[in-house]
Coordinates of C-alpha atoms in Angstrom, one line a residue:
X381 CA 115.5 89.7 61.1
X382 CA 118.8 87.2 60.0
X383 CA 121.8 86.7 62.8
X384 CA 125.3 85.4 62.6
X385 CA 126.3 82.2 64.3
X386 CA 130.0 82.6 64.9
X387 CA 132.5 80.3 65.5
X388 CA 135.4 82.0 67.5
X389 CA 138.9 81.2 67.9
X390 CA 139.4 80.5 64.3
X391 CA 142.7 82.2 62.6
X392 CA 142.4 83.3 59.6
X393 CA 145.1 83.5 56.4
X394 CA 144.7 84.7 53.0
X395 CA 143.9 88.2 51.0
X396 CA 141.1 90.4 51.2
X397 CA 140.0 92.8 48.5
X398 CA 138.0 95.9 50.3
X399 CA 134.6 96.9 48.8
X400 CA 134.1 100.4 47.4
X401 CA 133.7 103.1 49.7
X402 CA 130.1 103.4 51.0
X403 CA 130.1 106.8 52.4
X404 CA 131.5 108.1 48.4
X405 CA 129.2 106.2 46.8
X406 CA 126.3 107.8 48.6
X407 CA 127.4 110.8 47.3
X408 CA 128.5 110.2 44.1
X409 CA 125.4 108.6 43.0
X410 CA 123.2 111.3 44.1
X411 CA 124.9 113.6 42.1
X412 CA 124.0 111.5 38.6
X413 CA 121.2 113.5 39.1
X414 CA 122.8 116.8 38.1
X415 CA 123.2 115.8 34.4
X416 CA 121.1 114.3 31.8
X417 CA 123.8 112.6 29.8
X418 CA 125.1 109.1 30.8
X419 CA 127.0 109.0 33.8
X420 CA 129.3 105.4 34.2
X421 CA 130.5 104.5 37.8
X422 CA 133.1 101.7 39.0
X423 CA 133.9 100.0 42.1
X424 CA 130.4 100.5 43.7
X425 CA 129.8 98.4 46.5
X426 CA 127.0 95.7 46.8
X427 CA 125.5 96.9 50.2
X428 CA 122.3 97.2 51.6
X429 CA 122.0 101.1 51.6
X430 CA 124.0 101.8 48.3
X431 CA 121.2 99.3 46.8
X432 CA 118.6 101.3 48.1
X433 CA 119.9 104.3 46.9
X434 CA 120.0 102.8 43.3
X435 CA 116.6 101.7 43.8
X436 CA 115.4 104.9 44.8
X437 CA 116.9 106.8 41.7
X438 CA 115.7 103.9 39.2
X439 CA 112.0 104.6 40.9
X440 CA 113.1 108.2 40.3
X441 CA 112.8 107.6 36.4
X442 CA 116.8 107.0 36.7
X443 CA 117.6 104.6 33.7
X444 CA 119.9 102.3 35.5
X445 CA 122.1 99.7 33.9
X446 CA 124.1 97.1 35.6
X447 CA 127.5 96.9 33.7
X448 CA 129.6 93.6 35.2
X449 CA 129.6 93.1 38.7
X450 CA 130.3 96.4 40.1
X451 CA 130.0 99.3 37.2
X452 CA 126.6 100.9 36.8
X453 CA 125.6 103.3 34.0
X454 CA 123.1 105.9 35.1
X455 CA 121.5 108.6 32.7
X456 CA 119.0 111.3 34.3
X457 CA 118.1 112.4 31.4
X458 CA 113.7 112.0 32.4
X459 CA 113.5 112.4 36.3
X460 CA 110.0 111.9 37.6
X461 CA 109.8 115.4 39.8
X462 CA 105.7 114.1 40.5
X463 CA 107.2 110.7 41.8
X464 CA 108.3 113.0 45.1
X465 CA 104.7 113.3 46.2
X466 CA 103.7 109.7 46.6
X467 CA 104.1 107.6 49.6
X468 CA 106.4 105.1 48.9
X469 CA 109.2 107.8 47.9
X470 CA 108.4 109.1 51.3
X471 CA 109.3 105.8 52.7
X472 CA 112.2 104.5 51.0
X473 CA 113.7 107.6 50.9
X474 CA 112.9 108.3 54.8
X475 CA 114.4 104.5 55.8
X476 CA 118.0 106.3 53.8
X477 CA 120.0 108.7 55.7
X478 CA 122.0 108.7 52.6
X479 CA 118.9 110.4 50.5
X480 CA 119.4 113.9 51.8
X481 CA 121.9 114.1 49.4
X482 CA 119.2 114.0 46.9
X483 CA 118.4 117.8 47.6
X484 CA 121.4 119.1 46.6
X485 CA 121.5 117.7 43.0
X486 CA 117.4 118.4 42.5
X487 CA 118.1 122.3 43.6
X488 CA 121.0 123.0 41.0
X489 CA 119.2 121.3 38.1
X490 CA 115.6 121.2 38.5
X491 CA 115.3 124.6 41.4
X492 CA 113.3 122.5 43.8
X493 CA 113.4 119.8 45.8
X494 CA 111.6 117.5 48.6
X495 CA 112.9 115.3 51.5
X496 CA 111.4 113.5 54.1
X497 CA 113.4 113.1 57.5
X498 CA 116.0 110.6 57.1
X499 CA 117.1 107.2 58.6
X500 CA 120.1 105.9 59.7
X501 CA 122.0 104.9 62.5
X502 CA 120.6 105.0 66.0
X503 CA 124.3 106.9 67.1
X504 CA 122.8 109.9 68.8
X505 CA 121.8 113.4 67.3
X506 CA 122.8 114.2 63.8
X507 CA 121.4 117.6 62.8
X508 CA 120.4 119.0 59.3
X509 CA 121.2 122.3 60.0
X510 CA 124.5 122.6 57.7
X511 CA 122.3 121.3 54.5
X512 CA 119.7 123.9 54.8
X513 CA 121.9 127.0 56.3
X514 CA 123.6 126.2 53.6
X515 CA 121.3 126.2 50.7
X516 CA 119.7 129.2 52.4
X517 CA 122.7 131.0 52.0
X518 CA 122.7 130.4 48.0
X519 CA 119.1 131.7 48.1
X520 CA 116.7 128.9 48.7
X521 CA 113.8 129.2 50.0
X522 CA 113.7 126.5 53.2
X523 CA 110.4 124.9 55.2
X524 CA 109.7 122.4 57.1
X525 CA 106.1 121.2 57.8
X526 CA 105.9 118.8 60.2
X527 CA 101.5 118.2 59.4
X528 CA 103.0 117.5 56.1
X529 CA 104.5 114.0 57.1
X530 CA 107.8 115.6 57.8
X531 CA 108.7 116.9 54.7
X532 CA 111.5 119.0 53.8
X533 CA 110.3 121.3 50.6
X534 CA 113.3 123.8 49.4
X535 CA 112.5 125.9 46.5
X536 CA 115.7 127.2 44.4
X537 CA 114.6 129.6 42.2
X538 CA 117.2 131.9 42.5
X539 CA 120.3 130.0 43.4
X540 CA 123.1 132.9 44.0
X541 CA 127.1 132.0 44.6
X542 CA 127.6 133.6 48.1
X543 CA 130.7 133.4 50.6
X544 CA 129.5 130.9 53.5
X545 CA 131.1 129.3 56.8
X546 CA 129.8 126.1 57.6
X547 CA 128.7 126.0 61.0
X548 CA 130.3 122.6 60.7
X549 CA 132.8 120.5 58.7
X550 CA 129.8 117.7 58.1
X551 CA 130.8 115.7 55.1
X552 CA 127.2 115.0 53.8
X553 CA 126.4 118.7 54.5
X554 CA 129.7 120.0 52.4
X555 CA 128.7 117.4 49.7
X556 CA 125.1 118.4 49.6
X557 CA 125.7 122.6 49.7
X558 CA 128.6 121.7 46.4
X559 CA 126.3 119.9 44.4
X560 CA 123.8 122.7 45.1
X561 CA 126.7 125.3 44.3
X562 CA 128.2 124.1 41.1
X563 CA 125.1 125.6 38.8
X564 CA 124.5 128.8 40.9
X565 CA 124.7 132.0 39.3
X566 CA 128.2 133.3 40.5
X567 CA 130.7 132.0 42.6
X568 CA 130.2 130.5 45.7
X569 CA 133.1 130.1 48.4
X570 CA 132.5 127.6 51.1
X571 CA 134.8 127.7 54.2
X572 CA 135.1 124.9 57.3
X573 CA 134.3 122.3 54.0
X574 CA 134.9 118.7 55.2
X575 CA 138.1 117.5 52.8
X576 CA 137.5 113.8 53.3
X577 CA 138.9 112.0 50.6
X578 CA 135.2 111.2 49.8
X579 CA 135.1 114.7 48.8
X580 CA 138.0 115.1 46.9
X581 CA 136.7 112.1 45.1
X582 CA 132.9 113.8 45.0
X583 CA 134.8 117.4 43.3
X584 CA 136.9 115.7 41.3
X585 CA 133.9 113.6 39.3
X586 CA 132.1 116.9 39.3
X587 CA 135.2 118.3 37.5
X588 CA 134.8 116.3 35.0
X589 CA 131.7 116.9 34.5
X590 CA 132.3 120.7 33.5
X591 CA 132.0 121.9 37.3
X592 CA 134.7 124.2 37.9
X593 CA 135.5 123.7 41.8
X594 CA 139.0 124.5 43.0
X595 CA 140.6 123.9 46.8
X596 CA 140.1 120.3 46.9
X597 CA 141.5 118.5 49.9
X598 CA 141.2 121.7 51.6
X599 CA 138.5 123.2 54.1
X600 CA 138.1 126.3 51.7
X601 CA 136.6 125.6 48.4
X602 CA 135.4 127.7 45.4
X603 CA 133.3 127.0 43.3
X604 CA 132.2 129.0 39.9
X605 CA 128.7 128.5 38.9
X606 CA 128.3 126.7 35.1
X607 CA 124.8 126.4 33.3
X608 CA 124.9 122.4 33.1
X609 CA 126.9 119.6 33.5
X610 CA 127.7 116.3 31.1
X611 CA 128.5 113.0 31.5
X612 CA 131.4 111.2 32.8
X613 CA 133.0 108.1 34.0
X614 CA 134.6 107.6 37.9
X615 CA 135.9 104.9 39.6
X616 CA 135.1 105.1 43.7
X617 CA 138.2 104.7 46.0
X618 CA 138.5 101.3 48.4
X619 CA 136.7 101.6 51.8
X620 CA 139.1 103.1 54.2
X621 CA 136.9 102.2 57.1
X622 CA 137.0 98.5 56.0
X623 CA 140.2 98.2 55.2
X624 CA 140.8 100.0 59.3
X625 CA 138.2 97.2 60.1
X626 CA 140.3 93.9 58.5
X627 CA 143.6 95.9 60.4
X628 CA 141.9 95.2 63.4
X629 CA 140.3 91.9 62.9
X630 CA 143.7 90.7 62.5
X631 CA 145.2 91.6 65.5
X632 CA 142.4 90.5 67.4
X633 CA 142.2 86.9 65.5
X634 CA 145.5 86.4 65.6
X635 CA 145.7 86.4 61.9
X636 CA 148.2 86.5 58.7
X637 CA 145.7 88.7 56.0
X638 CA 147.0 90.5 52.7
X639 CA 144.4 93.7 52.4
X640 CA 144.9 94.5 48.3
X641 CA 144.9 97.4 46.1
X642 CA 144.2 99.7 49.2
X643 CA 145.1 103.0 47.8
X644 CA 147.6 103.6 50.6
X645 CA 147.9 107.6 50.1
X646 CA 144.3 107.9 50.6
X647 CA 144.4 106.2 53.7
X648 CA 145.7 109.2 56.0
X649 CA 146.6 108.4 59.6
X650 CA 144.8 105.5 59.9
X651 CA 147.1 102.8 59.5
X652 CA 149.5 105.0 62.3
X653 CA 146.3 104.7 64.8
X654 CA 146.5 100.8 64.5
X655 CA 150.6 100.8 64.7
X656 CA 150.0 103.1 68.1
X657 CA 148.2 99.7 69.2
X658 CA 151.0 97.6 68.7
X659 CA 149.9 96.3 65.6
X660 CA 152.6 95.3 63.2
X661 CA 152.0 95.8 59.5
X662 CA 154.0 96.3 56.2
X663 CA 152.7 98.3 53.2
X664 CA 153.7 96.0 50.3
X665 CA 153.3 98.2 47.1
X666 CA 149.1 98.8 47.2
X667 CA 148.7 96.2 50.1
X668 CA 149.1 96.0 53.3
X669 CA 150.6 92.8 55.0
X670 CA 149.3 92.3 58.9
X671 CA 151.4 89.4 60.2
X672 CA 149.9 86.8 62.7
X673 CA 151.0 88.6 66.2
X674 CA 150.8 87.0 69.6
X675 CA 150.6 90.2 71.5
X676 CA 150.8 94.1 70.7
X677 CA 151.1 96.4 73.2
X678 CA 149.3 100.0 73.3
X679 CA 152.2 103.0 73.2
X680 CA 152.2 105.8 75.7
X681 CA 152.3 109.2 75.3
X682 CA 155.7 110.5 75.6
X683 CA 155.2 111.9 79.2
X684 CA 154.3 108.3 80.2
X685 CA 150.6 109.6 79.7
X686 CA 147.6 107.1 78.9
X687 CA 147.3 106.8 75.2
X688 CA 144.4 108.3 74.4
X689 CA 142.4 108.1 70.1
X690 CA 139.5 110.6 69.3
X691 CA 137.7 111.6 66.1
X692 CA 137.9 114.6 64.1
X693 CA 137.6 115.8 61.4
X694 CA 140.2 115.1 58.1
X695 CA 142.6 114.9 58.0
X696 CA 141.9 114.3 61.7
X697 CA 140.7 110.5 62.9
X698 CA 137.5 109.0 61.0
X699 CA 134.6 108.5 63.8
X700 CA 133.9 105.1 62.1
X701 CA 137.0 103.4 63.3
X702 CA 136.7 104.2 66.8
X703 CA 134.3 101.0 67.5
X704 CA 137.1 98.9 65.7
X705 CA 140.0 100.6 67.4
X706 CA 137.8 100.0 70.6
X707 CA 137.1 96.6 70.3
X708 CA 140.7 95.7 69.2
X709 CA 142.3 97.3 72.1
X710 CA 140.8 94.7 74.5
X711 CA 143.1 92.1 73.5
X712 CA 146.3 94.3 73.6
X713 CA 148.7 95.0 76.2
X714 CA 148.1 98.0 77.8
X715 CA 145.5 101.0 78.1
X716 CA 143.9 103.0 75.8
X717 CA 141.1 105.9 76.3
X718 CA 138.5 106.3 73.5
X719 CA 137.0 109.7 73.1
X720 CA 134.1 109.6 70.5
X721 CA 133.6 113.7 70.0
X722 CA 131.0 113.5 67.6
X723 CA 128.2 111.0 68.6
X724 CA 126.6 110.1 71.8
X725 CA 125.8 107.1 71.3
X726 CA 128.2 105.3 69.4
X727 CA 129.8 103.5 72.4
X728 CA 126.6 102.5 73.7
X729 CA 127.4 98.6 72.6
X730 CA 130.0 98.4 75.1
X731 CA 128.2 96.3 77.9
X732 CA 128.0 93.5 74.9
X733 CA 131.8 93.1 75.3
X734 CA 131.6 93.6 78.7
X735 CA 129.6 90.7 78.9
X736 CA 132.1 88.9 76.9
X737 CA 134.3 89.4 79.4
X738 CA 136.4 92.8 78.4
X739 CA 137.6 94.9 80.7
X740 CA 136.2 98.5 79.5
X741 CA 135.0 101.3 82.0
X742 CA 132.2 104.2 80.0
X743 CA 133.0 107.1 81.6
X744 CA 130.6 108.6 79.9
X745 CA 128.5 108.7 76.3
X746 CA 131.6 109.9 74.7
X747 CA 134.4 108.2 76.9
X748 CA 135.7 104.7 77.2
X749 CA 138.3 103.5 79.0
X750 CA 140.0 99.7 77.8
X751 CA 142.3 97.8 80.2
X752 CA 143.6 95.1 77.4
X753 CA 143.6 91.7 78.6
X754 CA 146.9 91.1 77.0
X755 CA 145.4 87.2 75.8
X756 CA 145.3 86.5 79.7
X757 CA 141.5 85.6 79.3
X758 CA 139.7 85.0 76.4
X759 CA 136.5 86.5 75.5
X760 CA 133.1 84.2 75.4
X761 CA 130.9 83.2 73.1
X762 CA 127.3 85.4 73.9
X763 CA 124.1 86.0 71.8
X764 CA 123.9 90.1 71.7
X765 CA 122.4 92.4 68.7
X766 CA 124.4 95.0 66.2
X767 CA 123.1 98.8 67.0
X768 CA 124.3 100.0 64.1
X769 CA 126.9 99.7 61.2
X770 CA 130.6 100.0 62.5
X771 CA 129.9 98.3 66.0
X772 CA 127.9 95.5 64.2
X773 CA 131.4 95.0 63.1
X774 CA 133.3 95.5 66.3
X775 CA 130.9 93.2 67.8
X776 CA 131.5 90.3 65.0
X777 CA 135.6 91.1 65.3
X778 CA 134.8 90.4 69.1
X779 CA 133.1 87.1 68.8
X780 CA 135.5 86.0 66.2
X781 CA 138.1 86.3 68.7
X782 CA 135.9 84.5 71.6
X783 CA 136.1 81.3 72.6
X784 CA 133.0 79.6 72.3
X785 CA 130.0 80.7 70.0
X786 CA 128.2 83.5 69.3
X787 CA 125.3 84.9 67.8
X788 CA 124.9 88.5 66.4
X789 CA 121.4 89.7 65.8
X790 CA 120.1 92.5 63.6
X791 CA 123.0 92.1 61.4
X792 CA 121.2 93.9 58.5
X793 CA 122.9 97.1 60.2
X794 CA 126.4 95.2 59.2
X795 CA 124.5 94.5 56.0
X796 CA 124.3 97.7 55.4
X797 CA 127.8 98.8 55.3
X798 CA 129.6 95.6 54.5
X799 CA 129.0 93.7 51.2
X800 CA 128.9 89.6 52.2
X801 CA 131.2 90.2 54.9
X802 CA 130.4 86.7 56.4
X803 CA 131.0 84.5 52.5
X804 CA 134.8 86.9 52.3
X805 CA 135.6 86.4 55.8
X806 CA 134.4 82.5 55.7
X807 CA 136.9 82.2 52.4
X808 CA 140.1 82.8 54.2
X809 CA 139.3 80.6 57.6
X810 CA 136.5 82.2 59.0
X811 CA 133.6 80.2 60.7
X812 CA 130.4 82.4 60.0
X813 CA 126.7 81.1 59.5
X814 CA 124.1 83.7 58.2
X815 CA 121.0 82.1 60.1

């Protein structure tokens, strides 16, 4: 298990080009799978879970080639069905949340598929139930055998377009049900879809595949069933939620950073959630500029009301920045309640800042209250572990901030979602040590 050694109190100054969005690349390489010609991606990130996706669909009988440093060519034209039986697909694709995307893809082109429960983030409860409700609904046949080893088995025989209303706007489950959709017999119409960019991005490549999908950005999609699909070539958007992550780092470091080429538009109302902090930022053609800042102060509500951020769904508040709005917040000026709708457990790392010396009060799994310390009292330097992706992160935005040193265990969870976060950071000023 590696750790970070951090150094805090360093400012930092310089640019910062963000990786390729994780959460579209899970989805866009799972749908190589629906074609047998060559399928040629850019812009896909070098983190720990997109890696073991591309392992997982080389072991699948995937040919994958490595074109420069971040473009892959994949071609599905010989996919080892058999290779689902053995053991080690059962692990690596059990230790990937991200591989239940898989089943989508297998049921449009091949009529079955098989899936053991997935990993992830420890963040609370994330149900299945949109996938399979979903696929049932298109006329899959769904069970689940638990003195199997766990197994999802769907068979697709018959896939039908149908009318459906997704129980609820989950991105992976809206991703999964369209790439099961797009070679059904018919048309299928799929309302309460997510319409994260990452599924805009997800229809569009699909599009130009042959897939005829209209409604995207919207929560209704249709989608007319086609007999295959061809190759194509798609570049993957920035990472929205790092690009939110290096806003925050900023304020809380005190620090001048230039975030490049971060396709603004696509961005929704996340760079308003960090202005509603106080932070200062200007949007310089593709970039964003964050001066250095002494202080920012939360707003109010216009009733003099506690300003209050919670997740939803898009074009609503991404969950993943709520951890970095959290942990940014505890430097400001001001109050700021945190209501985290859609996980129970994602501010469970909380008492590690509180140990640093924050002043936050968990009202309950879903509620925290922050009293900023407005730079009256720095935080210190403590040895504490990252539960899971995004407050890996706000924990190592914390201790960058701290007086003192720190160490961050279990960072393979930042590992996962950040490609050599600790070398880029470390280039413009940083003080990180991988141990």
């Amino acid at each position: 298990m590696a750790s970070f050694k951090i150094t805090g109190g360093r400012k930092l100054k310089g640019e910062l080009v963000p990786q390729g969005a994780k959460n579209e690349a899970l989805q866009i390489l799972c749908a190589v799978l629906l074609t047998k010609e060559p399928v040629t991606i850019h812009n896909i990130p070098n983190i720990r879970d997109v890696n073991q996706l591309i392992d997982l669909l080389g072991d699948m009988g995937v040919w994958v080639t490595k074109i420069g440093t971040s473009s892959y060519r994949f071609v599905a034209s010989d996919v080892n069905l058999d290779y689902l039986e053995t053991d080690t697909y059962k692990r690596k694709a059990a230790a990937l949340r991200g591989s239940v995307m898989l089943l989508g893809p297998m049921l449009a082109r091949f009529k079955k598929g098989r899936i053991p429960r997935p990993g992830g983030d420890k963040i609370g409860r994330r149900r299945l139930d949109t996938h399979f409700l979903g696929f049932e609904k298109l006329g899959a046949q769904f069970n689940y055998d638990a003195n199997d080893g766990g197994y999802y088995q769907v068979d697709a025989s018959n896939l039908r377009g149908t009318y459906m209303l997704l129980d609820e706007a989950s991105v992976t489950g809206t991703a999964n049900v369209l790439m099961a959709a797009v070679m059904a017999e018919g048309t299928t119409t799929i309302y309460n879809a997510a319409c994260e960019p990452y599924l805009q991005q997800l229809s569009k490549m699909l599009n130009a595949m042959g897939a005829k999908i209209t409604g995207v950005g919207s929560n209704l999609l249709t989608i007319e069933g086609v007999s295959e699909l061809h190759g194509t070539e798609h570049t993957m958007l920035p990472d929205m939620i790092e690009i939110g992550s290096f806003i925050g780092m900023a304020a809380m470091t005190q620090s001048e950073i230039t975030i490049k080429n971060c396709q603004i538009p696509q961005l929704g109302i996340i760079p308003d959630q960090f202005r509603r902090l106080g932070i200062q930022m200007e949007f310089r053609g593709d970039d964003i500029f964050i001066p250095a800042q002494e202080r920012y102060q939360i707003e109010s509500f216009l009733d003099g009301g506690m300003m209050t951020v919670a997740d939803a769904p898009w074009p609503g508040f991404t969950p993943d920045l709520l951890s970095i709005v959290l942990v940014t917040a505890v430097q400001a000026q001001g109050t700021l309640l945190i209501h985290q709708k859609m996980f129970e457990s994602r501010l469970f790392f909380v008492d590690k800042l509180i140990d640093m010396g924050a002043q936050i009060i968990l009202c309950d799994p879903h509620r925290a209250t922050v009293v900023g310390l407005n730079r009256q009292l720095p935080l210190k330097g403590i040895r504490m572990s990252s539960p899971d992706i995004r407050a890996g992160v706000a924990l190592l935005i914390a201790a960058m901030s701290a007086q003192g040193t720190s160490i961050i265990d279990n960072i393979e969870q930042i590992d996962r979602g950040y490609q050599h976060i600790d070398t880029r950071l470390n280039a413009i000023g940083a003080e990180i040590i991988r141990l």
